[in-house]
Amino acid sequence: MNPYSHLRPDSEPYHQVLERVAIDWRLDSSKTHLMRNGLNHVYAAKSTGGAELVIRVTDGAHRGIDQLDSELMWLDHLSKHGCAVPKPVENPQGGLLETFEHHGKSF
């Protein structure tokens, strides 16, 4: 399957949500760039402390909070048991998942 087959013509809402994410997650905005857009927008990022991160911004209509939370718990479980998967990282407030409203849509 082509990962670029679901390109979104209007990425601006995702980028605006990322600006809000950057504040909460203490990202260095000069070291954040789009890796992939589509059903999810995936960004490579660095925290202000230098940690390399991957940030995924998802349209709330695509996946619910319960589904996203389940994905994060599964990745965390696999990581803790020696699997080579991305390890979820808590934001400075202690959360793994945040929701944002932008022009009436959830991300």
Short mmCIF file of N, CA and C in Angstrom, two decimals, residues 27-83:
data_model
loop_
_atom_site.label_atom_id
_atom_site.label_comp_id
_atom_site.label_asym_id
_atom_site.label_seq_id
_atom_site.Cartn_x
_atom_site.Cartn_y
_atom_site.Cartn_z
N LEU A 27 9.01 21.34 22.36
CA LEU A 27 9.75 21.00 21.15
C LEU A 27 10.51 22.22 20.65
N ASP A 28 11.64 21.96 20.03
CA ASP A 28 12.41 23.01 19.36
C ASP A 28 11.81 23.14 17.96
N SER A 29 11.00 24.17 17.74
CA SER A 29 10.27 24.29 16.48
C SER A 29 11.20 24.41 15.27
N SER A 30 12.43 24.87 15.48
CA SER A 30 13.38 24.97 14.35
C SER A 30 13.89 23.59 13.94
N LYS A 31 13.65 22.57 14.77
CA LYS A 31 14.11 21.21 14.47
C LYS A 31 12.94 20.25 14.37
N THR A 32 11.84 20.75 13.84
CA THR A 32 10.63 19.95 13.66
C THR A 32 10.23 20.02 12.19
N HIS A 33 10.04 18.87 11.57
CA HIS A 33 9.63 18.89 10.16
C HIS A 33 8.67 17.74 9.86
N LEU A 34 7.85 17.95 8.85
CA LEU A 34 6.87 16.97 8.41
C LEU A 34 7.58 15.81 7.71
N MET A 35 7.30 14.59 8.17
CA MET A 35 7.84 13.39 7.54
C MET A 35 6.83 12.77 6.59
N ARG A 36 5.54 12.85 6.98
CA ARG A 36 4.49 12.21 6.18
C ARG A 36 3.16 12.88 6.50
N ASN A 37 2.36 13.07 5.46
CA ASN A 37 0.99 13.54 5.71
C ASN A 37 0.02 12.58 5.05
N GLY A 38 -1.16 12.54 5.56
CA GLY A 38 -2.19 11.63 5.09
C GLY A 38 -3.24 11.53 6.18
N LEU A 39 -3.66 10.32 6.52
CA LEU A 39 -4.63 10.17 7.59
C LEU A 39 -4.04 10.62 8.93
N ASN A 40 -2.74 10.48 9.05
CA ASN A 40 -1.98 11.04 10.17
C ASN A 40 -0.91 11.95 9.59
N HIS A 41 -0.60 13.00 10.30
CA HIS A 41 0.56 13.81 9.95
C HIS A 41 1.65 13.44 10.95
N VAL A 42 2.79 13.02 10.45
CA VAL A 42 3.87 12.55 11.29
C VAL A 42 5.04 13.51 11.15
N TYR A 43 5.54 13.97 12.29
CA TYR A 43 6.61 14.95 12.33
C TYR A 43 7.81 14.39 13.07
N ALA A 44 9.01 14.64 12.54
CA ALA A 44 10.24 14.40 13.29
C ALA A 44 10.49 15.65 14.10
N ALA A 45 10.89 15.47 15.34
CA ALA A 45 11.06 16.63 16.21
C ALA A 45 12.19 16.39 17.20
N LYS A 46 12.67 17.48 17.76
CA LYS A 46 13.61 17.43 18.88
C LYS A 46 13.04 18.27 19.99
N SER A 47 13.18 17.76 21.20
CA SER A 47 12.75 18.55 22.35
C SER A 47 13.79 19.63 22.61
N THR A 48 13.43 20.59 23.43
CA THR A 48 14.39 21.64 23.76
C THR A 48 15.57 21.06 24.53
N GLY A 49 15.40 19.86 25.11
CA GLY A 49 16.48 19.17 25.80
C GLY A 49 17.32 18.29 24.89
N GLY A 50 16.95 18.21 23.60
CA GLY A 50 17.72 17.46 22.61
C GLY A 50 17.22 16.06 22.30
N ALA A 51 16.16 15.60 22.98
CA ALA A 51 15.64 14.26 22.70
C ALA A 51 14.97 14.23 21.33
N GLU A 52 15.24 13.17 20.55
CA GLU A 52 14.60 13.00 19.25
C GLU A 52 13.26 12.32 19.44
N LEU A 53 12.22 12.87 18.82
CA LEU A 53 10.86 12.38 18.98
C LEU A 53 10.17 12.28 17.64
N VAL A 54 9.12 11.49 17.61
CA VAL A 54 8.20 11.46 16.48
C VAL A 54 6.84 11.85 17.04
N ILE A 55 6.23 12.85 16.42
CA ILE A 55 4.93 13.35 16.86
C ILE A 55 3.91 13.00 15.78
N ARG A 56 2.82 12.40 16.18
CA ARG A 56 1.75 12.07 15.25
C ARG A 56 0.53 12.91 15.58
N VAL A 57 0.01 13.62 14.60
CA VAL A 57 -1.21 14.40 14.75
C VAL A 57 -2.28 13.70 13.92
N THR A 58 -3.35 13.30 14.59
CA THR A 58 -4.41 12.52 13.96
C THR A 58 -5.73 13.27 14.03
N ASP A 59 -6.45 13.26 12.95
CA ASP A 59 -7.80 13.82 12.92
C ASP A 59 -8.67 12.97 13.82
N GLY A 60 -9.37 13.60 14.76
CA GLY A 60 -10.22 12.88 15.70
C GLY A 60 -11.31 12.07 15.05
N ALA A 61 -11.67 12.39 13.81
CA ALA A 61 -12.69 11.62 13.10
C ALA A 61 -12.13 10.28 12.61
N HIS A 62 -10.80 10.18 12.54
CA HIS A 62 -10.16 8.97 12.02
C HIS A 62 -10.04 7.89 13.09
N ARG A 63 -9.60 8.26 14.29
CA ARG A 63 -9.45 7.31 15.40
C ARG A 63 -9.89 7.99 16.68
N GLY A 64 -10.55 7.23 17.52
CA GLY A 64 -11.00 7.75 18.80
C GLY A 64 -9.90 7.72 19.84
N ILE A 65 -10.11 8.42 20.93
CA ILE A 65 -9.12 8.49 22.01
C ILE A 65 -8.83 7.09 22.56
N ASP A 66 -9.86 6.26 22.70
CA ASP A 66 -9.65 4.91 23.23
C ASP A 66 -8.73 4.09 22.33
N GLN A 67 -8.89 4.23 21.01
CA GLN A 67 -8.03 3.50 20.08
C GLN A 67 -6.58 3.99 20.17
N LEU A 68 -6.41 5.31 20.23
CA LEU A 68 -5.05 5.86 20.32
C LEU A 68 -4.39 5.48 21.64
N ASP A 69 -5.14 5.55 22.72
CA ASP A 69 -4.61 5.18 24.02
C ASP A 69 -4.21 3.71 24.03
N SER A 70 -5.00 2.86 23.40
CA SER A 70 -4.69 1.44 23.31
C SER A 70 -3.39 1.21 22.54
N GLU A 71 -3.21 1.94 21.44
CA GLU A 71 -1.97 1.84 20.66
C GLU A 71 -0.76 2.20 21.51
N LEU A 72 -0.89 3.28 22.27
CA LEU A 72 0.22 3.74 23.11
C LEU A 72 0.54 2.73 24.22
N MET A 73 -0.49 2.18 24.84
CA MET A 73 -0.27 1.17 25.88
C MET A 73 0.40 -0.08 25.30
N TRP A 74 0.00 -0.47 24.10
CA TRP A 74 0.58 -1.64 23.44
C TRP A 74 2.06 -1.39 23.13
N LEU A 75 2.37 -0.24 22.55
CA LEU A 75 3.77 0.09 22.26
C LEU A 75 4.60 0.12 23.55
N ASP A 76 4.05 0.71 24.61
CA ASP A 76 4.76 0.78 25.88
C ASP A 76 5.02 -0.64 26.42
N HIS A 77 4.03 -1.50 26.35
CA HIS A 77 4.18 -2.89 26.81
C HIS A 77 5.27 -3.61 26.01
N LEU A 78 5.21 -3.49 24.68
CA LEU A 78 6.21 -4.15 23.84
C LEU A 78 7.61 -3.64 24.13
N SER A 79 7.74 -2.32 24.29
CA SER A 79 9.04 -1.71 24.58
C SER A 79 9.60 -2.23 25.91
N LYS A 80 8.75 -2.32 26.91
CA LYS A 80 9.19 -2.79 28.24
C LYS A 80 9.58 -4.27 28.24
N HIS A 81 9.15 -5.00 27.21
CA HIS A 81 9.45 -6.42 27.13
C HIS A 81 10.46 -6.74 26.02
N GLY A 82 11.28 -5.77 25.68
CA GLY A 82 12.42 -6.00 24.79
C GLY A 82 12.16 -5.92 23.31
N CYS A 83 10.97 -5.55 22.89
CA CYS A 83 10.71 -5.42 21.45
C CYS A 83 11.25 -4.09 20.93
#
